[in-house]
Amino acid sequence: MSEELPAREAMEFDVVIVGGGPSGLAAAIRLKQVSPDASVVVVEKGAEVGAHILSGACVDPIAFDRLLPGWREEADAPLKTKVKDDRFYMLFGQRALRLPNALMPPLLNNHGAFIVSLGDVCKWLAAKAEALGVEIYPGFAASEVLFGDNGEVVGVATGDMGIGRDGAPKDTFTRGMELRAKYTLFAEGARGHLGKRLLAHYDLCKGREPQKFGIGIKELWQVTPDRHHPGLVQHTFGWPLDNKTGGGSFLYHYGENLVAVGFVLHLNYENPYLSPFEEFQRFKTHPLVRRTFTDGKRIGYGARAIAEGGWQSVPKVAFPGGVLIGDDAGFLNVPRIKGTHNAMLSGMLAAEHVAAALAAGRAGDELTDYETGWRSSDVGRDLWKVRNAKPLWSRFGTAIGIGLGGLDMWTNAMGFSFFGTRPHGKPDSACLKPAASCRPITYPKPDGVLTFDRLSSVYLSNTNHEEDQPVHLQLADPGLQKASEYDVYAGPSGRYCPAGVYEWVREDDGPQARMRFVINAQNCVHCKTCDIKDPNGNITWVAPEGGGGPVYPSM
Ligand SMILES: Cc1cc2nc3c(=O)[nH]c(=O)nc-3n(C[C@H](O)[C@H](O)[C@H](O)COP(=O)(O)OP(=O)(O)OC[C@H]3O[C@@H](n4cnc5c(N)ncnc54)[C@H](O)[C@@H]3O)c2cc1C
Ligand code: SF4
């Protein structure tokens, strides 16, 4: 089709950054601090910076201290609530066992961290970047990587707007732009869709363990003042998950009577009947948790994948003309459930190498110093110490795996490990078992007060997409959905998608009954779980028209 379309206009920059999250914005700021004359542009698919940002978030301030020394004195800095009380629990049915803080590996200590809305933090960082001269284009999704004559990345193209569902241009058609650059930084977050293409194009995962993921589902609540304990951070694992299924919860009290509550479920789960959304709803009914929300009001909802593979799954992060930074590279620290600090530190590290290359008059080459340098940087040191936590949990289950992981983090703090570096094994898409060998799970009905259904939840994410556009959830082989996803795995997409995008609908009654796969693409909250968990790797998430998707209120 592109042959019939007019040529795209091109704009030239020194650096293009794809994604206005913490990694992309920290990179942009650092670039302008080091090279004030460099032209830097950030493209962000959300309607505004922060609109697609979903996090906990209890953040380690190390990167803020490095990037913006003096931020602690700024009245408008959105890092206000300091952690005062740090609790870990193991849940068993209706009981909870608090783990003594003294037993926890030192790196899991949250004292000194801040509880924030990461969306608000990104808005603040964006203002800082703009003040330094960075151009930020919200509402534009980068949909294509541009390659030069020597195979190097030379920028990205933003998606065309105004294409109908049938693929034909509408009256509102506007051609995308080419944003060309000497270096392009990919900062799309976990399972970036251009990042995924680059991994394949340059074979960047060769010799690495497969990347692992979790799905994080979060609600934001306004609670009554008597139930609000600003600075309280509470993490749990165990119930409602069984011993074989990894995951846990977070609950953070901050701001004006706000509580962020969420559940992260590892996407290597086996039972296709499991629903991460329903497990989260069930978790909130635990006596330790439910009283926080009595007489409270739920005001936000959203979901996002997190990269869990860590040290051994980080791909090669540099290639000709570009680099991966932040969660696009997989720099999240899983046992800490923290990625913001590494996202920002990796963005800053990459920016410093880009600035040095620009100063030397280079363009389009491979930033090998970033590739060789990150493992000995603070990012690498942070990930090295926790590299076995996730594989041990997956291999030995929650009860034993967490204990072994804790032991390994303690010994790593002292400089050694009994376990070497454990492999992850299979990618998450290969972990589901056929439905015939699994037990169906019956979940309680939502009460509409503490527990909710999917559609009323998605409503709170303010998700909207232009309906008349090509479906952005692409099936490589539509026939495989019925033959395998439905017939073999009993349609797990209807359960793992936190936004109710996928449905299997019975078309006729009686012996001729036919099941039809329906994709309600307009509900998609861009979490990327389908792209990760479909058992056949048959679903690919591509960027819809820029500006579409959730508009999260301070998530
Ligand atoms: C439920 C949950 C809880 C978490 N809790 C914590 C916590 O307590 N503490 C902590 O430190 N970390 C936490 N994290 C992790 C943290 O949020 C991430 O590590 C961090 O946000 C990564 O930053 P990033 O810039 O790499 O990516 P992101 O924050 O994902 O930002 C990527 C940005 O790029 C944009 N984008 C993507 N693709 C394109 C494209 N093609 N074109 C244009 N724009 C694009 C997106 O819209 C988004 O704005 C949590 C994550 C989740 C999901
Ligand atoms: S369609 Fe895929 S990316 Fe969109 S919300 Fe559902 S699982 Fe997430």
CSV table of C-alpha atoms in Angstrom, one decimal, residues 72-498:
chain,number,residue,atom,x,y,z
A,72,ARG,CA,15.2,17.6,46.9
A,73,GLU,CA,15.0,21.3,47.4
A,74,GLU,CA,12.5,21.9,44.6
A,75,ALA,CA,9.0,22.6,45.9
A,76,ASP,CA,7.3,21.1,42.8
A,77,ALA,CA,9.3,17.8,42.7
A,78,PRO,CA,6.6,15.1,42.7
A,79,LEU,CA,8.7,12.8,45.0
A,80,LYS,CA,7.1,13.8,48.3
A,81,THR,CA,6.2,10.7,50.4
A,82,LYS,CA,9.3,9.0,52.0
A,83,VAL,CA,9.0,5.4,53.0
A,84,LYS,CA,8.5,5.1,56.8
A,85,ASP,CA,7.3,1.6,57.3
A,86,ASP,CA,8.4,-1.3,55.2
A,87,ARG,CA,6.6,-4.7,55.6
A,88,PHE,CA,6.8,-8.1,53.9
A,89,TYR,CA,4.2,-10.8,54.4
A,90,MET,CA,3.7,-14.3,53.3
A,91,LEU,CA,-0.1,-15.0,52.9
A,92,PHE,CA,-1.7,-18.3,53.6
A,93,GLY,CA,-5.5,-18.4,53.0
A,94,GLN,CA,-6.9,-16.0,55.6
A,95,ARG,CA,-3.7,-15.8,57.6
A,96,ALA,CA,-0.6,-13.6,57.1
A,97,LEU,CA,2.9,-14.1,58.4
A,98,ARG,CA,5.1,-11.0,58.7
A,99,LEU,CA,8.7,-11.6,57.8
A,100,PRO,CA,11.2,-9.9,60.1
A,101,ASN,CA,12.9,-7.0,58.3
A,102,ALA,CA,16.2,-8.2,59.7
A,103,LEU,CA,15.9,-11.4,57.7
A,104,MET,CA,15.4,-9.6,54.4
A,105,PRO,CA,18.4,-9.2,52.1
A,106,PRO,CA,19.7,-5.6,52.5
A,107,LEU,CA,19.0,-4.7,48.9
A,108,LEU,CA,15.2,-5.2,49.5
A,109,ASN,CA,15.2,-2.5,52.1
A,110,ASN,CA,12.9,0.3,51.0
A,111,HIS,CA,13.9,2.9,53.5
A,112,GLY,CA,15.2,6.0,51.7
A,113,ALA,CA,12.9,5.3,48.7
A,114,PHE,CA,9.9,7.5,47.7
A,115,ILE,CA,6.3,6.6,46.9
A,116,VAL,CA,5.2,8.4,43.7
A,117,SER,CA,2.9,8.5,40.8
A,118,LEU,CA,5.4,7.7,38.0
A,119,GLY,CA,3.1,9.4,35.5
A,120,ASP,CA,3.5,12.6,37.5
A,121,VAL,CA,7.2,12.1,37.7
A,122,CYS,CA,7.4,11.8,33.9
A,123,LYS,CA,5.4,15.0,33.4
A,124,TRP,CA,7.9,16.8,35.7
A,125,LEU,CA,10.9,15.3,33.8
A,126,ALA,CA,9.4,16.3,30.5
A,127,ALA,CA,9.1,19.9,31.7
A,128,LYS,CA,12.8,19.8,32.7
A,129,ALA,CA,13.7,18.3,29.3
A,130,GLU,CA,11.8,21.0,27.4
A,131,ALA,CA,13.4,23.7,29.5
A,132,LEU,CA,16.7,22.4,28.2
A,133,GLY,CA,15.5,22.5,24.6
A,134,VAL,CA,14.4,19.0,24.0
A,135,GLU,CA,11.4,18.7,21.5
A,136,ILE,CA,8.7,16.4,22.8
A,137,TYR,CA,6.0,15.1,20.4
A,138,PRO,CA,3.2,13.4,22.4
A,139,GLY,CA,0.4,11.7,20.4
A,140,PHE,CA,2.9,10.2,17.9
A,141,ALA,CA,3.7,6.5,17.8
A,142,ALA,CA,6.9,5.4,16.2
A,143,SER,CA,5.7,2.6,14.0
A,144,GLU,CA,8.7,1.8,11.8
A,145,VAL,CA,12.5,1.6,12.1
A,146,LEU,CA,14.3,3.3,9.3
A,147,PHE,CA,17.5,1.7,8.0
A,148,GLY,CA,20.4,3.3,6.1
A,149,ASP,CA,22.4,1.9,3.1
A,150,ASN,CA,24.9,0.2,5.4
A,151,GLY,CA,22.2,-1.6,7.5
A,152,GLU,CA,22.4,1.0,10.3
A,153,VAL,CA,19.4,2.5,12.1
A,154,VAL,CA,18.9,6.1,10.8
A,155,GLY,CA,15.7,7.0,12.7
A,156,VAL,CA,12.0,6.1,12.9
A,157,ALA,CA,8.8,6.9,11.1
A,158,THR,CA,5.7,7.8,12.9
A,159,GLY,CA,2.5,6.0,12.0
A,160,ASP,CA,0.1,7.3,9.3
A,161,MET,CA,-3.1,8.7,10.7
A,162,GLY,CA,-6.6,8.3,9.2
A,163,ILE,CA,-6.3,4.8,7.7
A,164,GLY,CA,-9.6,2.9,7.9
A,165,ARG,CA,-10.2,-0.5,9.3
A,166,ASP,CA,-10.1,-1.9,5.7
A,167,GLY,CA,-6.6,-0.4,5.2
A,168,ALA,CA,-7.7,2.4,2.9
A,169,PRO,CA,-6.9,6.1,3.6
A,170,LYS,CA,-9.9,8.1,4.9
A,171,ASP,CA,-10.6,11.9,4.4
A,172,THR,CA,-8.7,12.5,7.6
A,173,PHE,CA,-5.6,10.8,6.2
A,174,THR,CA,-2.2,12.3,7.2
A,175,ARG,CA,1.1,10.7,6.3
A,176,GLY,CA,3.5,9.9,9.1
A,177,MET,CA,6.8,11.7,9.4
A,178,GLU,CA,10.3,10.4,9.1
A,179,LEU,CA,12.4,11.4,12.1
A,180,ARG,CA,16.0,10.9,11.0
A,181,ALA,CA,18.9,10.9,13.4
A,182,LYS,CA,22.6,10.2,13.9
A,183,TYR,CA,21.6,7.9,16.8
A,184,THR,CA,18.2,6.5,17.9
A,185,LEU,CA,17.4,5.5,21.4
A,186,PHE,CA,14.6,3.0,21.9
A,187,ALA,CA,12.9,3.6,25.3
A,188,GLU,CA,9.5,1.9,24.7
A,189,GLY,CA,9.3,0.0,28.0
A,190,ALA,CA,8.8,-3.7,28.4
A,191,ARG,CA,8.2,-5.6,25.2
A,192,GLY,CA,8.7,-2.6,23.0
A,193,HIS,CA,7.3,-3.4,19.6
A,194,LEU,CA,10.1,-1.7,17.6
A,195,GLY,CA,12.5,-3.2,20.2
A,196,LYS,CA,11.1,-6.6,19.4
A,197,ARG,CA,11.8,-6.1,15.7
A,198,LEU,CA,15.3,-4.9,16.4
A,199,LEU,CA,16.0,-8.0,18.5
A,200,ALA,CA,15.1,-10.2,15.6
A,201,HIS,CA,16.7,-7.9,12.9
A,202,TYR,CA,20.2,-7.8,14.6
A,203,ASP,CA,19.8,-11.2,16.4
A,204,LEU,CA,20.5,-9.4,19.6
A,205,CYS,CA,19.3,-12.2,21.9
A,206,LYS,CA,21.9,-14.7,20.6
A,207,GLY,CA,23.6,-16.4,23.5
A,208,ARG,CA,21.2,-14.9,26.1
A,209,GLU,CA,18.5,-16.5,28.2
A,210,PRO,CA,15.0,-15.9,27.0
A,211,GLN,CA,13.4,-12.7,28.3
A,212,LYS,CA,10.8,-13.4,31.0
A,213,PHE,CA,7.8,-11.2,31.9
A,214,GLY,CA,5.2,-10.6,34.5
A,215,ILE,CA,1.9,-8.8,34.2
A,216,GLY,CA,1.3,-6.0,36.7
A,217,ILE,CA,-2.2,-4.9,37.4
A,218,LYS,CA,-2.8,-1.9,39.5
A,219,GLU,CA,-5.7,0.1,41.1
A,220,LEU,CA,-5.5,3.5,42.7
A,221,TRP,CA,-7.7,4.1,45.7
A,222,GLN,CA,-8.8,7.2,47.7
A,223,VAL,CA,-9.1,5.8,51.2
A,224,THR,CA,-10.5,7.3,54.4
A,225,PRO,CA,-8.0,9.3,56.5
A,226,ASP,CA,-8.2,6.8,59.4
A,227,ARG,CA,-7.0,4.0,57.1
A,228,HIS,CA,-4.2,6.1,55.5
A,229,HIS,CA,-0.6,5.6,56.7
A,230,PRO,CA,1.6,7.8,54.5
A,231,GLY,CA,4.9,6.1,53.9
A,232,LEU,CA,3.7,2.5,54.5
A,233,VAL,CA,5.0,0.0,51.9
A,234,GLN,CA,3.6,-3.5,52.1
A,235,HIS,CA,4.6,-6.4,49.8
A,236,THR,CA,3.1,-9.9,49.9
A,237,PHE,CA,3.6,-13.3,48.2
A,238,GLY,CA,1.8,-16.6,48.5
A,239,TRP,CA,-2.0,-16.7,48.6
A,240,PRO,CA,-4.1,-16.5,46.4
A,241,LEU,CA,-1.5,-18.1,44.1
A,242,ASP,CA,-0.6,-21.7,44.5
A,243,ASN,CA,3.0,-22.8,45.2
A,244,LYS,CA,3.8,-23.3,41.5
A,245,THR,CA,2.6,-19.9,40.3
A,246,GLY,CA,4.9,-16.9,40.9
A,247,GLY,CA,3.9,-13.4,41.8
A,248,GLY,CA,3.0,-11.1,44.6
A,249,SER,CA,1.4,-7.8,45.6
A,250,PHE,CA,2.4,-4.3,46.5
A,251,LEU,CA,0.5,-1.7,48.5
A,252,TYR,CA,1.8,1.9,48.8
A,253,HIS,CA,0.3,4.7,50.9
A,254,TYR,CA,1.1,8.2,49.7
A,255,GLY,CA,-0.1,11.7,48.9
A,256,GLU,CA,-3.6,12.8,49.9
A,257,ASN,CA,-5.2,9.6,51.2
A,258,LEU,CA,-4.0,7.7,48.1
A,259,VAL,CA,-3.2,4.0,48.1
A,260,ALA,CA,-1.7,2.2,45.1
A,261,VAL,CA,-2.4,-1.5,45.2
A,262,GLY,CA,-1.3,-3.9,42.6
A,263,PHE,CA,-0.5,-7.5,41.8
A,264,VAL,CA,2.3,-8.8,39.6
A,265,LEU,CA,1.9,-12.3,38.2
A,266,HIS,CA,4.8,-14.1,36.5
A,267,LEU,CA,3.8,-15.0,32.9
A,268,ASN,CA,5.4,-18.4,33.1
A,269,TYR,CA,2.2,-19.7,34.7
A,270,GLU,CA,1.0,-23.1,33.4
A,271,ASN,CA,-2.8,-23.3,33.8
A,272,PRO,CA,-4.6,-21.7,30.9
A,273,TYR,CA,-7.7,-21.2,33.1
A,274,LEU,CA,-5.8,-18.8,35.4
A,275,SER,CA,-6.8,-15.2,35.2
A,276,PRO,CA,-4.3,-12.6,36.5
A,277,PHE,CA,-7.1,-10.0,36.8
A,278,GLU,CA,-9.3,-12.3,39.0
A,279,GLU,CA,-6.3,-13.4,41.1
A,280,PHE,CA,-5.8,-9.7,41.9
A,281,GLN,CA,-9.4,-9.1,42.7
A,282,ARG,CA,-9.3,-12.1,45.0
A,283,PHE,CA,-6.1,-10.9,46.7
A,284,LYS,CA,-7.9,-7.7,47.8
A,285,THR,CA,-10.4,-9.8,49.9
A,286,HIS,CA,-7.6,-11.0,52.3
A,287,PRO,CA,-8.2,-9.7,55.8
A,288,LEU,CA,-4.7,-8.1,55.9
A,289,VAL,CA,-5.7,-6.0,52.8
A,290,ARG,CA,-9.4,-5.5,52.6
A,291,ARG,CA,-9.8,-3.2,55.7
A,292,THR,CA,-7.6,-0.6,54.0
A,293,PHE,CA,-10.3,-0.1,51.4
A,294,THR,CA,-13.4,-0.1,53.6
A,295,ASP,CA,-15.4,3.1,52.7
A,296,GLY,CA,-12.7,4.0,50.1
A,297,LYS,CA,-13.2,4.7,46.4
A,298,ARG,CA,-11.4,3.2,43.5
A,299,ILE,CA,-10.2,6.0,41.1
A,300,GLY,CA,-7.8,4.4,38.7
A,301,TYR,CA,-7.1,1.1,37.0
A,302,GLY,CA,-4.5,-0.2,34.5
A,303,ALA,CA,-2.0,-2.9,33.6
A,304,ARG,CA,1.4,-3.2,32.1
A,305,ALA,CA,3.9,-6.0,31.5
A,306,ILE,CA,7.2,-5.9,33.3
A,307,ALA,CA,10.5,-7.5,32.1
A,308,GLU,CA,11.7,-10.1,34.7
A,309,GLY,CA,14.6,-11.9,33.1
A,310,GLY,CA,17.3,-9.6,34.5
A,311,TRP,CA,21.0,-10.0,34.1
A,312,GLN,CA,21.1,-13.2,32.0
A,313,SER,CA,18.2,-12.1,29.6
A,314,VAL,CA,19.4,-8.6,28.7
A,315,PRO,CA,20.1,-8.7,25.0
A,316,LYS,CA,22.9,-7.0,23.2
A,317,VAL,CA,21.9,-3.4,23.7
A,318,ALA,CA,23.8,-1.6,21.0
A,319,PHE,CA,23.6,-2.0,17.2
A,320,PRO,CA,24.6,0.3,14.4
A,321,GLY,CA,22.9,3.7,14.9
A,322,GLY,CA,21.0,2.9,18.0
A,323,VAL,CA,20.6,1.4,21.5
A,324,LEU,CA,18.0,-0.1,23.8
A,325,ILE,CA,17.5,1.6,27.2
A,326,GLY,CA,15.3,1.0,30.2
A,327,ASP,CA,12.7,-1.8,30.2
A,328,ASP,CA,13.0,-2.1,26.4
A,329,ALA,CA,16.4,-3.6,27.3
A,330,GLY,CA,15.1,-5.5,30.3
A,331,PHE,CA,16.9,-3.6,33.1
A,332,LEU,CA,14.2,-4.1,35.8
A,333,ASN,CA,15.2,-5.6,39.1
A,334,VAL,CA,12.5,-8.2,39.9
A,335,PRO,CA,12.8,-9.0,43.6
A,336,ARG,CA,12.9,-5.2,44.3
A,337,ILE,CA,10.0,-4.7,41.8
A,338,LYS,CA,11.9,-1.6,40.8
A,339,GLY,CA,12.9,-0.6,37.3
A,340,THR,CA,12.7,3.2,37.3
A,341,HIS,CA,16.2,3.8,38.7
A,342,ASN,CA,17.8,1.4,36.2
A,343,ALA,CA,15.7,2.8,33.4
A,344,MET,CA,17.0,6.3,34.1
A,345,LEU,CA,20.6,5.3,34.8
A,346,SER,CA,20.7,3.3,31.6
A,347,GLY,CA,19.3,6.3,29.7
A,348,MET,CA,21.9,8.5,31.2
A,349,LEU,CA,24.7,6.1,30.4
A,350,ALA,CA,23.6,5.7,26.8
A,351,ALA,CA,23.3,9.5,26.5
A,352,GLU,CA,26.8,10.0,27.7
A,353,HIS,CA,28.1,7.6,25.0
A,354,VAL,CA,26.0,9.3,22.4
A,355,ALA,CA,27.3,12.7,23.4
A,356,ALA,CA,30.9,11.5,23.2
A,357,ALA,CA,30.2,10.0,19.7
A,358,LEU,CA,28.6,13.3,18.5
A,359,ALA,CA,31.5,15.3,19.9
A,360,ALA,CA,33.9,13.1,17.9
A,361,GLY,CA,31.9,13.7,14.7
A,362,ARG,CA,30.6,10.1,14.5
A,363,ALA,CA,27.2,9.0,13.3
A,364,GLY,CA,25.4,5.7,12.7
A,365,ASP,CA,28.0,3.4,14.2
A,366,GLU,CA,27.6,1.0,17.1
A,367,LEU,CA,28.0,2.4,20.6
A,368,THR,CA,30.1,-0.5,21.8
A,369,ASP,CA,31.2,1.2,25.0
A,370,TYR,CA,27.5,1.3,26.1
A,371,GLU,CA,27.3,-2.5,25.4
A,372,THR,CA,30.5,-3.3,27.2
A,373,GLY,CA,30.0,-0.8,30.0
A,374,TRP,CA,26.5,-1.4,31.4
A,375,ARG,CA,27.4,-4.6,33.2
A,376,SER,CA,30.1,-2.9,35.3
A,377,SER,CA,27.9,0.2,35.9
A,378,ASP,CA,25.4,0.6,38.8
A,379,VAL,CA,22.8,-1.0,36.5
A,380,GLY,CA,24.8,-4.2,36.1
A,381,ARG,CA,25.8,-4.3,39.8
A,382,ASP,CA,22.1,-4.0,40.8
A,383,LEU,CA,21.0,-6.8,38.5
A,384,TRP,CA,23.9,-9.2,39.2
A,385,LYS,CA,23.1,-9.6,42.9
A,386,VAL,CA,19.5,-10.7,42.1
A,387,ARG,CA,20.1,-12.8,39.0
A,388,ASN,CA,19.0,-16.1,40.6
A,389,ALA,CA,15.9,-14.9,42.5
A,390,LYS,CA,13.5,-15.4,39.6
A,391,PRO,CA,15.0,-18.7,38.2
A,392,LEU,CA,15.1,-20.2,41.7
A,393,TRP,CA,11.5,-19.2,42.3
A,394,SER,CA,10.3,-20.7,39.0
A,395,ARG,CA,12.3,-23.9,39.5
A,396,PHE,CA,11.4,-24.6,43.2
A,397,GLY,CA,8.1,-22.9,43.7
A,398,THR,CA,7.2,-20.2,46.2
A,399,ALA,CA,7.9,-21.9,49.5
A,400,ILE,CA,11.4,-23.1,48.8
A,401,GLY,CA,12.3,-20.9,45.8
A,402,ILE,CA,11.8,-17.7,47.7
A,403,GLY,CA,13.9,-19.0,50.6
A,404,LEU,CA,16.7,-20.0,48.2
A,405,GLY,CA,16.5,-16.7,46.4
A,406,GLY,CA,16.8,-14.8,49.7
A,407,LEU,CA,19.8,-16.9,50.7
A,408,ASP,CA,21.4,-16.1,47.3
A,409,MET,CA,20.8,-12.4,47.6
A,410,TRP,CA,22.4,-12.5,51.0
A,411,THR,CA,25.5,-14.3,49.8
A,412,ASN,CA,25.7,-12.1,46.7
A,413,ALA,CA,25.7,-9.1,49.0
A,414,MET,CA,28.9,-10.6,50.5
A,415,GLY,CA,30.3,-11.3,47.0
A,416,PHE,CA,29.6,-14.9,46.2
A,417,SER,CA,26.8,-17.3,45.2
A,418,PHE,CA,26.2,-21.1,45.7
A,419,PHE,CA,24.2,-21.2,42.5
A,420,GLY,CA,26.4,-19.5,39.8
A,421,THR,CA,24.0,-18.0,37.3
A,422,ARG,CA,20.8,-20.0,36.9
A,423,PRO,CA,19.1,-20.3,33.5
A,424,HIS,CA,15.4,-19.3,32.9
A,425,GLY,CA,14.7,-22.1,30.4
A,426,LYS,CA,11.6,-21.6,28.3
A,427,PRO,CA,10.0,-18.3,27.0
A,428,ASP,CA,6.7,-17.6,28.7
A,429,SER,CA,4.7,-18.4,25.6
A,430,ALA,CA,5.9,-22.0,25.9
A,431,CYS,CA,4.8,-22.5,29.5
A,432,LEU,CA,1.0,-23.1,29.2
A,433,LYS,CA,-0.1,-26.7,29.5
A,434,PRO,CA,-3.0,-28.0,27.3
A,435,ALA,CA,-6.3,-27.3,29.0
A,436,ALA,CA,-7.2,-31.0,29.2
A,437,SER,CA,-4.4,-31.6,31.7
A,438,CYS,CA,-5.4,-28.6,33.9
A,439,ARG,CA,-8.0,-27.9,36.5
A,440,PRO,CA,-10.6,-25.2,35.6
A,441,ILE,CA,-10.6,-22.3,38.2
A,442,THR,CA,-13.9,-20.8,39.4
A,443,TYR,CA,-13.5,-17.2,40.6
A,444,PRO,CA,-15.9,-15.4,43.0
A,445,LYS,CA,-18.3,-12.9,41.4
A,446,PRO,CA,-17.2,-9.2,41.9
A,447,ASP,CA,-19.2,-7.3,44.6
A,448,GLY,CA,-18.8,-3.9,42.9
A,449,VAL,CA,-17.4,-2.4,46.2
A,450,LEU,CA,-14.0,-4.1,46.8
A,451,THR,CA,-13.8,-6.4,43.7
A,452,PHE,CA,-14.8,-5.5,40.2
A,453,ASP,CA,-15.3,-6.8,36.7
A,454,ARG,CA,-13.0,-6.1,33.8
A,455,LEU,CA,-15.1,-3.6,31.8
A,456,SER,CA,-15.9,-1.3,34.7
A,457,SER,CA,-12.2,-1.4,35.5
A,458,VAL,CA,-11.1,-0.5,31.9
A,459,TYR,CA,-13.6,2.4,32.1
A,460,LEU,CA,-11.3,3.9,34.8
A,461,SER,CA,-8.3,3.8,32.5
A,462,ASN,CA,-10.0,6.3,30.1
A,463,THR,CA,-9.0,4.1,27.2
A,464,ASN,CA,-10.0,5.2,23.8
A,465,HIS,CA,-9.0,4.4,20.2
A,466,GLU,CA,-10.3,5.6,16.9
A,467,GLU,CA,-12.6,2.6,16.0
A,468,ASP,CA,-12.2,2.9,12.3
A,469,GLN,CA,-8.5,2.0,12.0
A,470,PRO,CA,-6.7,-1.3,11.3
A,471,VAL,CA,-6.8,-3.7,14.3
A,472,HIS,CA,-3.5,-3.3,16.1
A,473,LEU,CA,-3.5,-6.8,17.5
A,474,GLN,CA,-2.3,-8.8,14.5
A,475,LEU,CA,-2.7,-12.5,14.0
A,476,ALA,CA,0.0,-14.3,12.0
A,477,ASP,CA,-2.4,-17.2,11.3
A,478,PRO,CA,-6.1,-16.5,12.1
A,479,GLY,CA,-6.9,-20.3,11.8
A,480,LEU,CA,-4.4,-21.1,14.6
A,481,GLN,CA,-6.5,-19.3,17.1
A,482,LYS,CA,-9.4,-21.8,16.9
A,483,ALA,CA,-7.2,-24.9,16.1
A,484,SER,CA,-4.9,-24.3,19.0
A,485,GLU,CA,-5.6,-21.3,21.3
A,486,TYR,CA,-9.2,-22.4,21.7
A,487,ASP,CA,-9.3,-26.2,21.0
A,488,VAL,CA,-6.1,-27.0,22.9
A,489,TYR,CA,-5.7,-24.2,25.4
A,490,ALA,CA,-9.4,-23.3,26.0
A,491,GLY,CA,-8.9,-19.6,25.0
A,492,PRO,CA,-6.5,-18.2,27.6
A,493,SER,CA,-6.5,-14.8,25.9
A,494,GLY,CA,-10.0,-14.2,27.4
A,495,ARG,CA,-8.4,-14.5,30.9
A,496,TYR,CA,-4.9,-13.1,30.6
A,497,CYS,CA,-6.0,-9.9,28.9
A,498,PRO,CA,-6.7,-7.4,31.7
